[in-house]
Tab-separated table of C-alpha atoms in Angstrom:
chain	number	residue	atom	x	y	z
A	1	MET	CA	0.000	0.000	0.000
A	2	GLN	CA	1.371	3.404	-0.984
A	3	LEU	CA	1.869	6.124	1.641
A	4	GLU	CA	-0.817	8.372	0.142
A	5	ASP	CA	-3.360	5.529	0.248
A	6	LEU	CA	-2.506	4.876	3.904
A	7	ARG	CA	-2.897	8.568	4.744
A	8	LEU	CA	-6.295	8.667	3.050
A	9	LEU	CA	-7.500	5.629	4.984
A	10	ALA	CA	-6.331	7.179	8.264
A	11	GLU	CA	-8.193	10.413	7.475
A	12	GLN	CA	-11.373	8.449	6.671
A	13	LEU	CA	-11.079	6.543	9.949
A	14	LEU	CA	-10.623	9.749	11.971
A	15	ALA	CA	-13.539	11.391	10.167
A	16	GLY	CA	-15.803	8.453	11.011
A	17	GLU	CA	-16.204	7.514	7.348
A	18	LEU	CA	-14.705	4.070	8.034
A	19	SER	CA	-15.278	1.749	10.945
A	20	VAL	CA	-12.308	0.148	12.689
A	21	GLY	CA	-13.196	-3.151	11.013
A	22	GLU	CA	-13.341	-1.563	7.557
A	23	PHE	CA	-10.026	0.171	8.215
A	24	THR	CA	-8.252	-3.066	9.180
A	25	ASP	CA	-9.846	-4.896	6.236
A	26	ARG	CA	-8.483	-2.284	3.839
A	27	LEU	CA	-5.060	-2.493	5.428
A	28	SER	CA	-4.974	-6.268	5.037
A	29	HIS	CA	-6.066	-6.085	1.391
A	30	ARG	CA	-3.547	-7.619	-1.015
A	31	PRO	CA	-3.960	-5.658	-4.254
A	32	ILE	CA	-3.322	-7.429	-7.536
A	33	ALA	CA	-3.439	-5.607	-10.871
A	34	ASP	CA	-4.765	-7.901	-13.579
A	35	VAL	CA	-3.361	-6.517	-16.834
A	36	GLY	CA	-4.174	-9.560	-18.909
A	37	VAL	CA	-0.622	-10.612	-19.671
A	38	ALA	CA	0.353	-10.556	-15.986
A	39	GLN	CA	-0.965	-10.442	-12.434
A	40	LEU	CA	1.029	-7.616	-10.840
A	41	ASP	CA	1.694	-7.759	-7.121
A	42	LEU	CA	1.165	-4.164	-5.963
A	43	ASP	CA	1.511	-5.058	-2.281
A	44	ARG	CA	5.049	-6.400	-2.470
A	45	ALA	CA	6.734	-3.196	-1.300
A	46	ARG	CA	4.711	-3.270	1.919
A	47	ARG	CA	5.436	-6.953	2.539
A	48	CYS	CA	8.994	-7.220	1.287
A	49	GLY	CA	10.426	-3.702	1.377
A	50	PHE	CA	10.648	-3.148	-2.385
A	51	PRO	CA	8.219	-3.499	-5.300
A	52	GLU	CA	7.969	-6.209	-7.926
A	53	VAL	CA	10.738	-6.433	-10.540
A	54	VAL	CA	9.955	-7.487	-14.114
A	55	PHE	CA	11.958	-10.239	-15.812
A	56	GLY	CA	12.024	-9.114	-19.428
A	57	GLN	CA	13.442	-12.099	-21.256
A	58	GLY	CA	10.822	-13.859	-23.382
A	59	LYS	CA	8.185	-11.141	-23.012
A	60	SER	CA	6.886	-9.178	-25.992
A	61	VAL	CA	7.399	-5.418	-26.152
A	62	ASP	CA	3.645	-4.852	-25.924
A	63	ALA	CA	3.417	-7.055	-22.823
A	64	LEU	CA	6.290	-5.208	-21.179
A	65	ALA	CA	4.763	-1.823	-22.022
A	66	THR	CA	1.433	-2.870	-20.509
A	67	ILE	CA	3.147	-4.044	-17.321
A	68	PHE	CA	5.268	-0.889	-17.042
A	69	GLU	CA	2.253	1.387	-17.587
A	70	SER	CA	0.307	-0.358	-14.820
A	71	LEU	CA	3.206	-0.182	-12.364
A	72	LEU	CA	3.718	3.525	-13.033
A	73	ALA	CA	-0.018	4.212	-12.734
A	74	ASN	CA	0.120	2.639	-9.275
A	75	GLY	CA	3.080	4.733	-8.168
A	76	VAL	CA	5.715	2.006	-8.606
A	77	SER	CA	9.065	2.826	-10.201
A	78	VAL	CA	10.000	0.257	-12.824
A	79	LEU	CA	12.986	-2.057	-12.921
A	80	SER	CA	13.113	-4.727	-15.596
A	81	THR	CA	16.028	-7.115	-16.062
A	82	ARG	CA	17.274	-9.068	-19.085
A	83	ILE	CA	15.968	-6.561	-21.614
A	84	SER	CA	17.536	-6.938	-25.051
A	85	ALA	CA	18.696	-4.021	-27.169
A	86	GLU	CA	15.856	-4.766	-29.602
A	87	GLN	CA	13.246	-4.591	-26.836
A	88	ALA	CA	14.766	-1.395	-25.451
A	89	ARG	CA	14.792	0.274	-28.866
A	90	GLU	CA	10.996	0.002	-29.009
A	91	LEU	CA	10.350	0.724	-25.346
A	92	LEU	CA	12.452	3.855	-24.872
A	93	PRO	CA	10.275	6.164	-27.023
A	94	ARG	CA	7.187	5.063	-25.076
A	95	PHE	CA	8.412	6.069	-21.601
A	96	GLU	CA	9.765	9.494	-20.782
A	97	GLY	CA	12.757	9.367	-18.454
A	98	ALA	CA	13.412	5.673	-19.065
A	99	VAL	CA	17.029	4.518	-18.716
A	100	TYR	CA	18.418	1.507	-20.550
A	101	ASN	CA	21.760	-0.009	-19.565
A	102	PRO	CA	22.892	-2.062	-22.582
A	103	LEU	CA	25.724	-3.755	-20.706
A	104	GLY	CA	23.603	-4.780	-17.727
A	105	ARG	CA	20.481	-5.281	-19.903
A	106	THR	CA	18.313	-3.391	-17.422
A	107	PHE	CA	15.468	-0.972	-18.085
A	108	ARG	CA	14.507	1.524	-15.392
A	109	ILE	CA	11.720	4.100	-15.275
A	110	PRO	CA	12.204	6.191	-12.142
A	111	LEU	CA	9.404	8.202	-10.578
A	112	ASP	CA	9.920	11.860	-9.794
A	113	GLU	CA	10.394	11.383	-6.076
A	114	VAL	CA	13.853	10.611	-4.728
A	115	PRO	CA	14.215	8.560	-1.533
A	116	SER	CA	14.298	11.072	1.307
A	117	THR	CA	16.104	8.818	3.758
A	118	ASP	CA	19.394	6.975	3.764
A	119	ARG	CA	18.871	3.441	2.472
A	120	GLY	CA	22.368	2.200	3.181
A	121	HIS	CA	25.553	1.621	1.260
A	122	ILE	CA	26.827	-1.456	-0.584
A	123	GLY	CA	29.990	-2.348	-2.417
A	124	ILE	CA	30.082	-4.131	-5.773
A	125	ILE	CA	33.380	-5.785	-6.700
A	126	THR	CA	34.308	-7.601	-9.892
A	127	ALA	CA	37.159	-10.032	-10.350
A	128	GLY	CA	37.627	-9.076	-14.008
A	129	THR	CA	36.381	-6.764	-16.719
A	130	SER	CA	34.477	-9.658	-18.297
A	131	ASP	CA	32.257	-9.741	-15.197
A	132	LEU	CA	31.001	-6.197	-15.797
A	133	PRO	CA	27.657	-7.126	-17.441
A	134	VAL	CA	26.604	-8.907	-14.239
A	135	ALA	CA	27.999	-6.056	-12.134
A	136	GLU	CA	26.034	-3.487	-14.120
A	137	GLU	CA	22.827	-5.436	-13.519
A	138	ALA	CA	23.690	-5.332	-9.823
A	139	ARG	CA	24.483	-1.611	-9.872
A	140	GLU	CA	21.244	-0.721	-11.650
A	141	THR	CA	19.312	-2.804	-9.116
A	142	ALA	CA	20.911	-0.925	-6.231
A	143	ASN	CA	20.169	2.399	-7.938
A	144	TRP	CA	16.510	1.405	-8.280
A	145	MET	CA	16.444	0.511	-4.574
A	146	GLY	CA	17.922	3.891	-3.658
A	147	VAL	CA	20.988	2.260	-2.107
A	148	ARG	CA	24.365	3.973	-2.429
A	149	VAL	CA	27.001	2.007	-4.369
A	150	THR	CA	30.788	1.880	-4.308
A	151	MET	CA	31.973	0.043	-7.420
A	152	ILE	CA	35.417	-1.583	-7.609
A	153	GLN	CA	36.427	-3.335	-10.825
A	154	ASP	CA	39.060	-5.838	-11.900
A	155	VAL	CA	40.665	-6.838	-8.580
A	156	GLY	CA	40.707	-10.611	-9.048
A	157	VAL	CA	43.111	-13.038	-7.439
A	158	ALA	CA	45.437	-13.132	-10.470
A	159	GLY	CA	46.752	-9.795	-9.183
A	160	PRO	CA	46.342	-10.135	-5.401
A	161	HIS	CA	47.943	-6.773	-4.633
A	162	ARG	CA	45.021	-4.895	-6.251
A	163	LEU	CA	42.317	-5.653	-3.666
A	164	PRO	CA	44.120	-4.489	-0.469
A	165	ALA	CA	44.781	-1.136	-2.127
A	166	ARG	CA	41.016	-0.568	-2.511
A	167	LEU	CA	39.862	-1.850	0.895
A	168	PRO	CA	39.624	1.627	2.511
A	169	GLU	CA	36.745	2.360	0.120
A	170	LEU	CA	34.741	-0.478	1.689
A	171	GLN	CA	35.050	0.425	5.354
A	172	ALA	CA	31.586	1.982	5.636
A	173	VAL	CA	29.534	-0.417	3.506
A	174	ASP	CA	26.745	-2.576	4.920
A	175	ALA	CA	27.200	-5.488	2.488
A	176	ILE	CA	29.357	-6.370	-0.503
A	177	VAL	CA	28.444	-8.094	-3.761
A	178	VAL	CA	31.466	-9.929	-5.190
A	179	ILE	CA	31.165	-11.024	-8.808
A	180	ALA	CA	33.642	-13.523	-10.249
A	181	GLY	CA	33.950	-16.224	-12.875
A	182	MET	CA	36.814	-18.636	-13.637
A	183	GLU	CA	37.534	-20.436	-10.332
A	184	GLY	CA	35.431	-17.986	-8.297
A	185	ALA	CA	37.977	-17.431	-5.522
A	186	LEU	CA	37.539	-13.705	-4.963
A	187	PRO	CA	34.553	-13.762	-2.530
A	188	SER	CA	36.520	-15.851	-0.019
A	189	VAL	CA	39.421	-13.420	-0.196
A	190	VAL	CA	37.134	-10.415	0.270
A	191	GLY	CA	35.348	-12.198	3.115
A	192	GLY	CA	38.630	-12.514	4.970
A	193	TYR	CA	39.098	-8.738	4.949
A	194	VAL	CA	35.682	-7.268	5.830
A	195	ASP	CA	33.209	-7.286	8.741
A	196	CYS	CA	29.989	-7.336	6.712
A	197	PRO	CA	28.023	-9.906	4.693
A	198	VAL	CA	29.505	-10.849	1.323
A	199	ILE	CA	27.084	-11.966	-1.385
A	200	ALA	CA	28.986	-14.004	-3.964
A	201	VAL	CA	27.764	-14.031	-7.565
A	202	PRO	CA	29.363	-16.645	-9.823
A	203	THR	CA	29.507	-15.746	-13.502
A	204	SER	CA	29.628	-17.867	-16.625
A	205	VAL	CA	32.980	-16.301	-17.559
A	206	GLY	CA	35.708	-18.882	-18.104
A	207	TYR	CA	37.079	-21.659	-20.281
A	208	GLY	CA	35.574	-25.121	-20.818
A	209	ALA	CA	36.012	-26.592	-17.330
A	210	ASN	CA	34.300	-23.511	-15.941
A	211	LEU	CA	31.131	-25.317	-17.121
A	212	GLY	CA	29.163	-22.133	-17.707
A	213	GLY	CA	29.767	-20.852	-14.183
A	214	LEU	CA	29.204	-24.138	-12.346
A	215	ALA	CA	32.860	-24.330	-11.270
A	216	ALA	CA	32.704	-20.833	-9.766
A	217	LEU	CA	29.373	-21.621	-8.094
A	218	LEU	CA	30.720	-24.757	-6.416
A	219	SER	CA	33.880	-22.953	-5.333
A	220	MET	CA	31.854	-20.166	-3.732
A	221	LEU	CA	29.510	-22.627	-2.022
A	222	ASN	CA	32.585	-24.207	-0.459
A	223	SER	CA	34.008	-20.896	0.747
A	224	CYS	CA	35.872	-21.086	4.056
A	225	ALA	CA	34.946	-17.459	4.821
A	226	ALA	CA	32.045	-17.516	7.273
A	227	ASN	CA	30.497	-14.261	6.036
A	228	VAL	CA	30.081	-15.429	2.402
A	229	THR	CA	26.735	-16.521	0.982
A	230	VAL	CA	26.006	-17.338	-2.658
A	231	VAL	CA	23.327	-16.651	-5.282
A	232	ASN	CA	22.817	-18.195	-8.706
A	233	ILE	CA	25.063	-17.949	-11.773
A	234	ASP	CA	25.046	-14.498	-13.438
A	235	ALA	CA	22.391	-13.327	-10.918
A	236	GLY	CA	23.563	-9.748	-10.497
A	237	PHE	CA	20.021	-8.632	-9.708
A	238	LYS	CA	19.624	-11.203	-6.941
A	239	GLY	CA	23.001	-10.401	-5.385
A	240	ALA	CA	22.327	-6.678	-5.306
A	241	TYR	CA	18.758	-7.125	-4.075
A	242	VAL	CA	19.918	-9.166	-1.079
A	243	ALA	CA	22.717	-6.700	-0.358
A	244	GLY	CA	20.266	-3.809	-0.716
A	245	LEU	CA	17.866	-5.373	1.777
A	246	ILE	CA	20.712	-5.789	4.262
A	247	ALA	CA	21.832	-2.197	3.726
A	248	SER	CA	18.349	-0.713	3.990
A	249	LYS	CA	17.680	-2.615	7.217
A	250	ALA	CA	21.009	-1.446	8.631
A	251	ALA	CA	20.161	2.162	7.736
A	252	GLN	CA	16.694	1.783	9.248
A	253	GLY	CA	18.206	0.448	12.457
A	254	ALA	CA	20.668	3.319	12.591
A	255	ARG	CA	17.865	5.875	12.183
A	256	SER	CA	15.818	4.256	14.958
A	257	ARG	CA	18.732	4.701	17.377
A	258	TRP	CA	19.029	8.414	16.730
């Protein structure tokens, strides 16, 4: 439920236009927008902290446009992942202010309002330049969530001196997304240096025995660093979403102590 809707309900309750039972019924309502091609969950931000995200792969441009229009009409800023250049070429003229990231394959349509409170700070680290498409998906996700990002690129274990030189930039972050292919060793190394959760994202970057990212995934799952957890292969969105939730909760806790 959006803040304006909640305010209106509270005003109706105070004015005697709603009974207490009607007020609680409205609050417990789980709105779904039936747009034909999709059933949009408009209550997800209240339940889960952030709204629904649209997976673009396999959807027609018309279906995506219908979904985006409904989300915007309900006051939800749009984030869609796995949007091809061809899809974006048709969508961009339809939505003023839309932002397409061709490397990360994300499509965002921000609303006018900017988050008025601190939603935390995450780091995004890549082992190599080839991991940047996944990192860009992660960065765009964090931007959509209103979470501040420190991005550090190309500090993989083949040049171990590069990471320690950048560690001061990570001292204030609430969580770190580490993105690596090949043997996937970087998250364990990062985990041994920092005092926050590390979300490891294996990528499909690598030669034959990398097995499309499976080798990196298994390596990360077997990490000896206790603060490392792992998401799926090439799942930059998922890694950043989890890190963003951690960061936003940390920021919320900090505000409540003020």
